[in-house]
CSV table of C-alpha atoms in Angstrom, one decimal:
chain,number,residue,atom,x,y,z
A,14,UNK,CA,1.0,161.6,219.8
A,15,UNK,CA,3.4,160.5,217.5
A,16,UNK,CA,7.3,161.9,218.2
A,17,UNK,CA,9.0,163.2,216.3
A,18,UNK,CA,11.6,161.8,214.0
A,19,UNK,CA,14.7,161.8,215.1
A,20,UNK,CA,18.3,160.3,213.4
A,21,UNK,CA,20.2,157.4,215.4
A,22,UNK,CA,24.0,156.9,214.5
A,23,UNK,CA,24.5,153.2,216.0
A,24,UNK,CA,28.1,151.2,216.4
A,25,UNK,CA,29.3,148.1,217.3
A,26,UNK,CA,32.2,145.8,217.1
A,27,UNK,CA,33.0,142.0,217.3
A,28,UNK,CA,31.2,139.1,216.1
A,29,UNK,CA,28.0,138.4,214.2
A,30,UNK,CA,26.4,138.3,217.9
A,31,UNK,CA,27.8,141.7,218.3
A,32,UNK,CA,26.1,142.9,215.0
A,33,UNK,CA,22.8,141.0,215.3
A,34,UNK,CA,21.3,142.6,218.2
A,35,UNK,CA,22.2,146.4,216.8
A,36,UNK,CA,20.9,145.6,213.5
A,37,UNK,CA,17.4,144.2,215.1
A,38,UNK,CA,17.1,147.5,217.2
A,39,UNK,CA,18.0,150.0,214.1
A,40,UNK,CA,15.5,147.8,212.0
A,41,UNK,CA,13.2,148.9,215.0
A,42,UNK,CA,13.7,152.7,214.7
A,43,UNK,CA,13.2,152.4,211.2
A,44,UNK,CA,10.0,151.1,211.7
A,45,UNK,CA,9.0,153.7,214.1
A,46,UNK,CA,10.0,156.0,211.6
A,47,UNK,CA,13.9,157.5,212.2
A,48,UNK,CA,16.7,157.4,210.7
A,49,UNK,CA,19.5,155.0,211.3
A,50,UNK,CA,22.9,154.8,210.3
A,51,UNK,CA,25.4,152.2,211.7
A,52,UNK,CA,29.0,152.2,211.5
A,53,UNK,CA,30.7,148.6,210.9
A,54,UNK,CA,33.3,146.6,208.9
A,55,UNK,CA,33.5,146.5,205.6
A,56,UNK,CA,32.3,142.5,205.3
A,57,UNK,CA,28.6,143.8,207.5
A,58,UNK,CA,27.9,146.1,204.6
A,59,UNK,CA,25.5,143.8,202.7
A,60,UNK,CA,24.0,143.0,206.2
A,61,UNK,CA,23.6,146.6,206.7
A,62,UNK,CA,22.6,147.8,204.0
A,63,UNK,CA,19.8,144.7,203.5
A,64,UNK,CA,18.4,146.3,206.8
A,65,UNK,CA,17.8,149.6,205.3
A,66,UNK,CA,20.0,151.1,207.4
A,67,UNK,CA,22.5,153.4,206.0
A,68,UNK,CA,26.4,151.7,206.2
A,69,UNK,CA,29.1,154.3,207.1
A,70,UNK,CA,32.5,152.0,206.7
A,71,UNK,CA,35.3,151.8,209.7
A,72,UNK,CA,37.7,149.7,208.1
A,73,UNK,CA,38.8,145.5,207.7
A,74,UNK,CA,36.9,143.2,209.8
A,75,UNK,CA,40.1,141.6,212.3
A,76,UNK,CA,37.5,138.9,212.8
A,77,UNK,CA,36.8,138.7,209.3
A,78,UNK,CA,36.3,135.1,207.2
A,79,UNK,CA,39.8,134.8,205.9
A,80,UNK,CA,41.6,135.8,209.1
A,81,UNK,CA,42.8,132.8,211.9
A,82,UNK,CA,42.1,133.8,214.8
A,83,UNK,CA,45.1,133.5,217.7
A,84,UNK,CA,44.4,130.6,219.8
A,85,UNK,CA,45.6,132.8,222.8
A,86,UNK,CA,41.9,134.3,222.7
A,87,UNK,CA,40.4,131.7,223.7
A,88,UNK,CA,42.7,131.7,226.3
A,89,UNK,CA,40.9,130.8,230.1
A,90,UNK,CA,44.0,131.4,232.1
A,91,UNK,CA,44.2,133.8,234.5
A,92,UNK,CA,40.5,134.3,234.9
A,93,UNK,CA,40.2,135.4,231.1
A,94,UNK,CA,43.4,137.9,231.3
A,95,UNK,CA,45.4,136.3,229.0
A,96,UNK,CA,42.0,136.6,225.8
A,97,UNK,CA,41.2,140.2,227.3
A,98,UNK,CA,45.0,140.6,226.6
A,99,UNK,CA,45.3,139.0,222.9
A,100,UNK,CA,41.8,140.5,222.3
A,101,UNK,CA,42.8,144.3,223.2
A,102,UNK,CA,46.4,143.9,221.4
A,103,UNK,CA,45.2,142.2,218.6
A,104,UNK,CA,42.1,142.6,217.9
A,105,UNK,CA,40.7,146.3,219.7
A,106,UNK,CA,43.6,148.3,219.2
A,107,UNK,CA,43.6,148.5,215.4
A,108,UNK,CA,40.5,148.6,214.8
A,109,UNK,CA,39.5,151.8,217.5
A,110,UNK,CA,40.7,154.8,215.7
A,111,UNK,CA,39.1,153.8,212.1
A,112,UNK,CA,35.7,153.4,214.2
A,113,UNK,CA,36.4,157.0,216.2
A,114,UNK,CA,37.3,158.5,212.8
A,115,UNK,CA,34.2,157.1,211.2
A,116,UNK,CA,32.3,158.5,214.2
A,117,UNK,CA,33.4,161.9,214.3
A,118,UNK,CA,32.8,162.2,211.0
A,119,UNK,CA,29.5,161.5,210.6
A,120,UNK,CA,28.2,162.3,214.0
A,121,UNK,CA,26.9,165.5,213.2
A,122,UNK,CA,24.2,164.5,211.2
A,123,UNK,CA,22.5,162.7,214.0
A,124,UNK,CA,20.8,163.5,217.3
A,125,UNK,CA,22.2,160.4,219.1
A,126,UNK,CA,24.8,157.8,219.0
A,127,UNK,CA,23.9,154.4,220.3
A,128,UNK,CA,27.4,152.3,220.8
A,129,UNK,CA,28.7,148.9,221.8
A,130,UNK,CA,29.5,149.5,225.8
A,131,UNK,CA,33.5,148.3,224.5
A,132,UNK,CA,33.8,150.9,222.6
A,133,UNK,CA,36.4,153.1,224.3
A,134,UNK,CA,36.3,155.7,221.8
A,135,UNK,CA,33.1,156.1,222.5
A,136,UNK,CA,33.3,159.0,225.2
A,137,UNK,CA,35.8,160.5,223.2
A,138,UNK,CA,33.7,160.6,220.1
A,139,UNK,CA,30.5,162.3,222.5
A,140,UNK,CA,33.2,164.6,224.4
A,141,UNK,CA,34.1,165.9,221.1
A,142,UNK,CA,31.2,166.0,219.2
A,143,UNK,CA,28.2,166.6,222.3
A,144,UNK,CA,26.0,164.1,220.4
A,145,UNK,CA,23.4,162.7,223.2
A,146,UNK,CA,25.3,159.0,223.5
A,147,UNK,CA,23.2,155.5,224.8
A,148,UNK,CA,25.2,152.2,225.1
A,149,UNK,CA,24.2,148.6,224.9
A,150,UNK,CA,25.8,145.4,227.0
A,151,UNK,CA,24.5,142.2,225.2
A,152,UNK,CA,25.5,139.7,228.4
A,153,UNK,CA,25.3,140.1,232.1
A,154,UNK,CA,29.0,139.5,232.5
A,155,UNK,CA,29.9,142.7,231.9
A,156,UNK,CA,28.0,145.0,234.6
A,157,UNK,CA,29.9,145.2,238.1
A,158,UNK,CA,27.4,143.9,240.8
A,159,UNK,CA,28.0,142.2,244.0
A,160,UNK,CA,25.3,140.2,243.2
A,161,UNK,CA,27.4,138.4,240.1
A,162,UNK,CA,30.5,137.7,239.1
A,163,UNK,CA,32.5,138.5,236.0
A,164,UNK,CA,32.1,137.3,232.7
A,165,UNK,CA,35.7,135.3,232.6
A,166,UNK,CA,34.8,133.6,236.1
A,167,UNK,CA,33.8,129.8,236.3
A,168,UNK,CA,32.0,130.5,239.5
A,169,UNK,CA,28.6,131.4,240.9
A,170,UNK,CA,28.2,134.7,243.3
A,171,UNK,CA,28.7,133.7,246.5
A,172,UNK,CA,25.1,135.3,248.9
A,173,UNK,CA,24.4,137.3,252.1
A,174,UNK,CA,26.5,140.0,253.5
A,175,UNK,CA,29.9,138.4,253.5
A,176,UNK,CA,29.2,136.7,249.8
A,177,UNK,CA,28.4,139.8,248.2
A,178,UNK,CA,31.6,141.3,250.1
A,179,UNK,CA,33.5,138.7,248.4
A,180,UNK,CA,32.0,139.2,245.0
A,181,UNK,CA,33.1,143.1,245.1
A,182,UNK,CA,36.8,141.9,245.8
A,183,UNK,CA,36.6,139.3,242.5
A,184,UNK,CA,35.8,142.3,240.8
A,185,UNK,CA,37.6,144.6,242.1
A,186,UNK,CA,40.7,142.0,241.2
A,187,UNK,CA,39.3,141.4,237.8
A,188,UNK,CA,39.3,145.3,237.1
A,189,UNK,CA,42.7,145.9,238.5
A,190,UNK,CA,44.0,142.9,235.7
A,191,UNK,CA,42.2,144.5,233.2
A,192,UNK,CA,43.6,147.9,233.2
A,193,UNK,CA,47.0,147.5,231.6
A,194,UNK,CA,45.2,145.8,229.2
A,195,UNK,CA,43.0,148.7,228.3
A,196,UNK,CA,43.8,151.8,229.7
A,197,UNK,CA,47.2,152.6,228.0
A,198,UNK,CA,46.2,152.3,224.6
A,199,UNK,CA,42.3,154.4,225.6
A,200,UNK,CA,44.6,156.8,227.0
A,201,UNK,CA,46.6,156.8,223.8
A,202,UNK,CA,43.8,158.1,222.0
A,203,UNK,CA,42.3,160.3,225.1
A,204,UNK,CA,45.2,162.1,224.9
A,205,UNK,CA,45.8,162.9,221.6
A,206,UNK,CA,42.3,164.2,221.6
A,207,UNK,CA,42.7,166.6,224.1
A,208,UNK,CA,41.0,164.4,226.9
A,209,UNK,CA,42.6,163.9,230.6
A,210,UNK,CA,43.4,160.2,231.0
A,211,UNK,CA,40.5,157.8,232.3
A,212,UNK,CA,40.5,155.0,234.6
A,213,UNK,CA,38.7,151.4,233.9
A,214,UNK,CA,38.2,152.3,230.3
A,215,UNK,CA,36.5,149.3,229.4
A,216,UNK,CA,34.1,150.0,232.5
A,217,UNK,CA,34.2,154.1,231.5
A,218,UNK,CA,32.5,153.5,228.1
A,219,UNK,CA,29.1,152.9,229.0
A,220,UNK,CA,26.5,155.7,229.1
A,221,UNK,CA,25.5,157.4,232.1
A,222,UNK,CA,21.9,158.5,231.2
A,223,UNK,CA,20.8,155.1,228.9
A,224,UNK,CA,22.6,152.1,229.0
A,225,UNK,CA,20.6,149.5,227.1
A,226,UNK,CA,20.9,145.3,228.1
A,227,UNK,CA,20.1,143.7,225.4
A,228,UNK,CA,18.8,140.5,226.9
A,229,UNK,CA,15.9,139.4,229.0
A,230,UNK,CA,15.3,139.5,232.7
A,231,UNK,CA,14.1,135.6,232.6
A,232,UNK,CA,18.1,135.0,231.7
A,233,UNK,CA,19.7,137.9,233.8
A,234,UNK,CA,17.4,139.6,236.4
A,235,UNK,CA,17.9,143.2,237.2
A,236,UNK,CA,20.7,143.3,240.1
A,237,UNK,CA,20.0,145.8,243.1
A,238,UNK,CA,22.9,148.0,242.6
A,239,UNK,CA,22.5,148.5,239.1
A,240,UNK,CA,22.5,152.3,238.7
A,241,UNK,CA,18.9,153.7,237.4
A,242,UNK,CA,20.6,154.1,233.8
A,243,UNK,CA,20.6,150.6,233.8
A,244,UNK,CA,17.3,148.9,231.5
A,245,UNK,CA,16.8,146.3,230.2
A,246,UNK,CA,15.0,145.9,226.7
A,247,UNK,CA,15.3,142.1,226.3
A,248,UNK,CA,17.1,139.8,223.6
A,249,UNK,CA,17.2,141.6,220.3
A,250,UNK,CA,17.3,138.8,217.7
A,251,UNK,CA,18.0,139.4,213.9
A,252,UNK,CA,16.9,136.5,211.9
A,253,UNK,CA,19.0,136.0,208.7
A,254,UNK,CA,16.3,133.7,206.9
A,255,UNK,CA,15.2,135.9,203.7
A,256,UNK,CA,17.0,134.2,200.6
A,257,UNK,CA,18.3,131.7,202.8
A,258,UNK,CA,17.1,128.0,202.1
A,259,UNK,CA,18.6,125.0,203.8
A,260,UNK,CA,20.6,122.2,201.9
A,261,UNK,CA,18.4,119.3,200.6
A,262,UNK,CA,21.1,116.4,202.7
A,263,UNK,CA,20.1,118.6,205.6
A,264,UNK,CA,16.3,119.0,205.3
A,265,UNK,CA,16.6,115.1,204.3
A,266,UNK,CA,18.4,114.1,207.5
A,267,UNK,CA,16.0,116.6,209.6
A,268,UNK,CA,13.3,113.9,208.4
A,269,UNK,CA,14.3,110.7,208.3
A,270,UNK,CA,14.0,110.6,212.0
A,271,UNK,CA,14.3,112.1,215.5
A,272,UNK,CA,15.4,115.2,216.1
A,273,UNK,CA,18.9,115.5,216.5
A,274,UNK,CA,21.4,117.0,219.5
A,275,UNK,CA,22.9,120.4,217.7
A,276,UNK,CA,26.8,120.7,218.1
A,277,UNK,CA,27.5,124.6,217.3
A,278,UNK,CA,30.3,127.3,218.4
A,279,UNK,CA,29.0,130.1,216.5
A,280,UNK,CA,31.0,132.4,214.6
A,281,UNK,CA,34.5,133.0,216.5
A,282,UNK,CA,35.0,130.0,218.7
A,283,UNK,CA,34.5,127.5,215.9
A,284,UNK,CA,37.9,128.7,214.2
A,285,UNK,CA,39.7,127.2,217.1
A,286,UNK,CA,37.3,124.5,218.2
A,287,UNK,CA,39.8,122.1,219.8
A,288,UNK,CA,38.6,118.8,220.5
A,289,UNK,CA,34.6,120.0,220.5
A,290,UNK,CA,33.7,118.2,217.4
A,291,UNK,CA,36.0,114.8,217.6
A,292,UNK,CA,35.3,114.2,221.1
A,293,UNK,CA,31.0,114.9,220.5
A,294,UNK,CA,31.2,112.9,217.7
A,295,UNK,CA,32.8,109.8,219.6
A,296,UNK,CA,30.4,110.3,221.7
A,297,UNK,CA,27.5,110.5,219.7
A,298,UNK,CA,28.6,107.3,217.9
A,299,UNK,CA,28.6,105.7,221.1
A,300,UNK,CA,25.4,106.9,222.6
A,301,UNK,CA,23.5,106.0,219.2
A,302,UNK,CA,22.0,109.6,218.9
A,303,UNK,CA,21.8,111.5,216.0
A,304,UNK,CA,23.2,114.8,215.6
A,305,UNK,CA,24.3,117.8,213.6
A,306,UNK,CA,27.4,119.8,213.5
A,307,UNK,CA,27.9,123.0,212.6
A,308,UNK,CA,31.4,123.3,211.9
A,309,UNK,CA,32.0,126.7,209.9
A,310,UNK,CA,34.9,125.9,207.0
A,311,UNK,CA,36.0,122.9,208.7
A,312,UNK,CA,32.9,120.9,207.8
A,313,UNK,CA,34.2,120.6,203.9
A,314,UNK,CA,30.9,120.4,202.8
A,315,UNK,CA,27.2,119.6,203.7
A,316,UNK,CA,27.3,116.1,204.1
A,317,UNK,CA,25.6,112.9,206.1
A,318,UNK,CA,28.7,111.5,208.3
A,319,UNK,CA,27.4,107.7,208.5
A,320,UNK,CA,23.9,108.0,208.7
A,321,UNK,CA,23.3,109.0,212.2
A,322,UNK,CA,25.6,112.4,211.9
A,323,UNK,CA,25.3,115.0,209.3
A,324,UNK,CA,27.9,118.0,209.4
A,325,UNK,CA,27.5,121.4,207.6
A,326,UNK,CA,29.0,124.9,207.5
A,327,UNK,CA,26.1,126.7,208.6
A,328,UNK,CA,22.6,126.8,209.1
A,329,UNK,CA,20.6,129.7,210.7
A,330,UNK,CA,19.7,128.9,214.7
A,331,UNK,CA,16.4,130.1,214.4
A,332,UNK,CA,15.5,127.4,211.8
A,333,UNK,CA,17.8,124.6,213.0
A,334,UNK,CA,17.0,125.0,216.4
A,335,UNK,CA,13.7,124.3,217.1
A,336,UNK,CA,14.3,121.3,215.0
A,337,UNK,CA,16.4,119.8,217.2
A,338,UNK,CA,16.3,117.9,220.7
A,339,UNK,CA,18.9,119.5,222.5
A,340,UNK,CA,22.0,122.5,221.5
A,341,UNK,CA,25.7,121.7,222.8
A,342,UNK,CA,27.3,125.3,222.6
A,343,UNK,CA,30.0,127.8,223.4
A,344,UNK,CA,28.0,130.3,225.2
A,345,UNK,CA,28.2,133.1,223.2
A,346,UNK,CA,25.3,135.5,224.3
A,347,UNK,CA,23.7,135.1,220.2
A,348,UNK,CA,23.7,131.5,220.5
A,349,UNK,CA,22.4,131.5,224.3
A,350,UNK,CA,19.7,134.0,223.1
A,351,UNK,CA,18.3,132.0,220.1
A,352,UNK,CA,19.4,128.4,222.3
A,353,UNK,CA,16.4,129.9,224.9
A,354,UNK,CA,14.7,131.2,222.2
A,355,UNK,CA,13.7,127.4,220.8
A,356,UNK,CA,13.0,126.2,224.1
A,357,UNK,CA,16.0,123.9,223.9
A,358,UNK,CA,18.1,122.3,226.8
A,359,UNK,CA,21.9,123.2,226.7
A,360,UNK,CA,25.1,121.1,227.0
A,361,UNK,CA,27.5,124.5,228.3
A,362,UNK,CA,30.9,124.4,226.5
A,363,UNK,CA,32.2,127.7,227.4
A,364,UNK,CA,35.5,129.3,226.1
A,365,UNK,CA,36.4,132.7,227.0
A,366,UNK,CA,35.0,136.5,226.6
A,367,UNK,CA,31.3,136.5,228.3
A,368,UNK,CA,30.9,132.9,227.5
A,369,UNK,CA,31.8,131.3,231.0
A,370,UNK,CA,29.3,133.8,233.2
A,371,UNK,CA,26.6,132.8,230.3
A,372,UNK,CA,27.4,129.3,231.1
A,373,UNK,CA,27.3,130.0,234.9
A,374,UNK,CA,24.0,131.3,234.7
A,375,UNK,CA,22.3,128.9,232.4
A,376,UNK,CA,23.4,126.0,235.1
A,377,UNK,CA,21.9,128.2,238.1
A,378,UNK,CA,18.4,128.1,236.1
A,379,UNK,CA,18.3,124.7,235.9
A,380,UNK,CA,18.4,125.1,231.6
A,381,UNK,CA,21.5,123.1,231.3
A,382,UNK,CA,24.8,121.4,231.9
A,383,UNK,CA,28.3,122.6,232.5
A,384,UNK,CA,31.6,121.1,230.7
A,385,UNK,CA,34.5,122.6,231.7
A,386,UNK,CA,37.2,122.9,229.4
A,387,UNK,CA,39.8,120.5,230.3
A,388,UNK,CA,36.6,117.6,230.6
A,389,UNK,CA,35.5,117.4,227.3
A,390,UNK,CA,37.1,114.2,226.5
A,391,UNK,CA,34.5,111.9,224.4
A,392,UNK,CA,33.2,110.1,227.8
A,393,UNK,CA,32.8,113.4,229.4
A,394,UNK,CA,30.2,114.7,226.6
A,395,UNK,CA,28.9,110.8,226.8
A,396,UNK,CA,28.1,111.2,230.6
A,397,UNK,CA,26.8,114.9,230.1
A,398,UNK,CA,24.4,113.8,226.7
A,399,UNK,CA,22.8,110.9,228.6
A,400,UNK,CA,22.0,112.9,231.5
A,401,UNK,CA,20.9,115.9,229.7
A,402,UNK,CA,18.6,114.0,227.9
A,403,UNK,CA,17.4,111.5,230.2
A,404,UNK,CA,16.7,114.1,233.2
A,405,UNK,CA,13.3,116.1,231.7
A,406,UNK,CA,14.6,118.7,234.3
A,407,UNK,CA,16.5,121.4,231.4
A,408,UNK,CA,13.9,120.7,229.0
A,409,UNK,CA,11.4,121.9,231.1
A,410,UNK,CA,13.1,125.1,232.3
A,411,UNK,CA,14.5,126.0,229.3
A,412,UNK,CA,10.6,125.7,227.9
A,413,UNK,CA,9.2,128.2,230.9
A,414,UNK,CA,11.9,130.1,229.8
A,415,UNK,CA,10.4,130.0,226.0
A,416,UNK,CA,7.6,131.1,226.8
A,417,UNK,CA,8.8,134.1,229.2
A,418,UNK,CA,11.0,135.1,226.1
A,419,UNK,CA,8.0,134.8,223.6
A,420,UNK,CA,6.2,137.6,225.4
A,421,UNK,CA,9.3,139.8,225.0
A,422,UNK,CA,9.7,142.4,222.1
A,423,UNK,CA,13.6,143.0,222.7
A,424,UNK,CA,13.7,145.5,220.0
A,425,UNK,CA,10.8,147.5,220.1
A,426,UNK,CA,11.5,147.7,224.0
A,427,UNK,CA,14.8,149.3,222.9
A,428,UNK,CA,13.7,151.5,220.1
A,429,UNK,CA,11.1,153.0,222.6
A,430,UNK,CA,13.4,153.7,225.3
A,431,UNK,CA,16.0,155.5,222.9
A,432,UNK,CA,12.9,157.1,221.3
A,433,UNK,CA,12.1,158.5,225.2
A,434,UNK,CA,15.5,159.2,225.6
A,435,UNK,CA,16.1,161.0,222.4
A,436,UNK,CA,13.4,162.7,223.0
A,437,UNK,CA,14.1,164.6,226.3
């Protein structure tokens, strides 16, 4: 029996692989037959609103195309303190009561809000309103497990008794740094909602009854102290390829000869790339391999870069991907998602946020190679290029991996467990 239809109110925040993933599952309700509204920036409107979903606007976009982003965000010191910091300050702050306005606002119209797990206004939103409330985490990084570590943490879980003893403590550390950074400003807002004060905000936002991961078990198996409202749906991948055709020096260069190594930091580390591009590119040059390099506005233009090296603004993974022999990357979970998605060995350039527990992971499965920040002078990516591509080891894992992924329907997975949940 068909359910019945029910109205979804979804909200995110962040980057374009913050927004992908929420616009492939409200796609997926809509094609189950709900409604779906999703609050956002103003510069996601056309995004939205191309989805068919129904844009309800929170306010300027702090990531947005004509803002610099601090280079204190990118920030690995203290285990990620000193990014959660300029992020929360900066970035969050600002930008939370526009998206709580926009909430209560609207949330009476719907029968469930499906937000972002760092939302913070979140809970205040559902206290206020009682809407049924689902969250979404789109990396691993982010769930408290002594069988992991954080996301900030260049390290793998330590095992057995002792190791998983250990891995509570790094936690427990990494919680205790992050409160200042959070909790005062949550509280803030709590407060002058009539709320008592909370504790781990940034922990204290995720659902209770349904909290969505929005990636696939092949990448981040199910932990055994993940709480039952814990499920996972798999990677939820939006494709932005309608209207979208590649430039002709790109297509050209694609076929004049092998495929190329793909040097890309998605959409927020690439405004503060530091030596990523110069140091590849020496290295590239030296190596003999062709490559391509996605370098946002820095690349001034599609254009071949000696005949071996063509650099562009942007091209869409899921078309320049599986075109390419390997992907050298910043981790973000979007680029991770469609990096796995192509079947494509990785060369792990990690910055901040989730991106170093990403990179962590992806070196535990075998799928590629780590390089630190700090070693990514031009022989560094030299030594890690020629050993990525001369060991078939990656290439193979990261095609099992393919093909685990290819089975996976991320957002119909999601769509049916918030139709279940919905429908309770």
């Amino acid at each position: 029996m068909k359910p019945t239809a029910k109205r979804f109110l979804l909200a995110t925040w962040g980057s374009n692989g913050d927004l992908h993933p929420f616009l492939a599952v409200g796609s997926a309700l809509r094609r189950r037959g709900h409604e779906v509204a999703m609050v956002g920036f103003a510069m996601w409107e056309n995004k939205i609103r191309g989805a068919g979903i129904e844009f309800i606007p929170m306010g300027k976009d702090p990531f947005g195309e004509d803002h610099e982003l601090d280079p204190d965000i990118f920030s690995a010191r203290r285990m990620g303190l000193i990014s959660l910091r300029t992020l929360m300050t900066k970035y969050v702050e600002p930008t939370m009561p526009p998206m709580l306005e926009a909430i209560l606002g609207s949330a009476g119209r719907f029968d469930l809000l499906l937000a972002h797990s760092f939302l913070v206004v979140a809970p205040i939103a559902v206290a206020k309103t009682r809407i049924r409330f689902a969250s979404a985490s789109l990396a691993p990084g982010v769930i408290p497990s002594a069988w992991t570590m954080p996301a900030g943490a260049y390290a793998d879980p330590w095992t057995g008794p002792l190791g998983r003893f250990f891995n509570r403590q790094v936690w427990r550390i990494g919680m205790r740094m992050a409160r200042p950074c959070v909790d005062p400003f949550a509280n803030r807002l709590r407060t002058k909602h009539g709320l008592a004060p909370c504790r781990d905000a940034v922990f204290a936002s995720a659902s209770r009854e349904l909290h969505l991961q929005l990636y696939s078990p092949t990448f981040a198996a199910r932990a055994l102290d993940w709480h039952p409202s814990l499920r996972h749906a798999g990677f939820c991948y939006w494709d932005e390829l309608d209207g979208w055709e590649p430039p002709a020096a790109l297509r050209k260069f694609l076929e004049e000869g092998e495929p190329p190594v793909l040097f890309t930091l998605g959409s927020s580390a690439v405004q503060q790339p530091e030596n990523f591009f110069e140091s590849a590119e020496t290295a590239v040059r030296r190596l003999g391999l062709r490559a391509v390099f996605l370098m946002g506005r820095r690349a001034a233009g599609d254009r071949s870069r000696g005949g071996k090296i063509f650099a562009g603004d942007y091209a869409p993974y899921a078309w320049i991907m599986p075109r390419c022999a390997a992907v050298a990357h910043q981790c973000g979970i979007g680029t991770v998602a469609q990096t796995l998605r192509a079947g494509k060995p990785s060369l792990l350039c990690p910055y901040a946020f989730d991106q170093p527990n990403n990179a962590m992971r992806l070196r535990a499965l075998g799928a590629g190679i780590l390089l630190r920040r700090g070693k990514r002078r031009p022989k560094d990516f030299e030594r890690a290029l020629r050993w990525l591509l001369d060991d078939p080891g990656p290439a193979n894992v990261a095609r099992r991996m393919a093909e685990a992924i290819s089975a996976e329907d991320g957002p119909a997975e999601a769509a049916r467990l918030l139709e279940e949940f919905a429908g309770r």
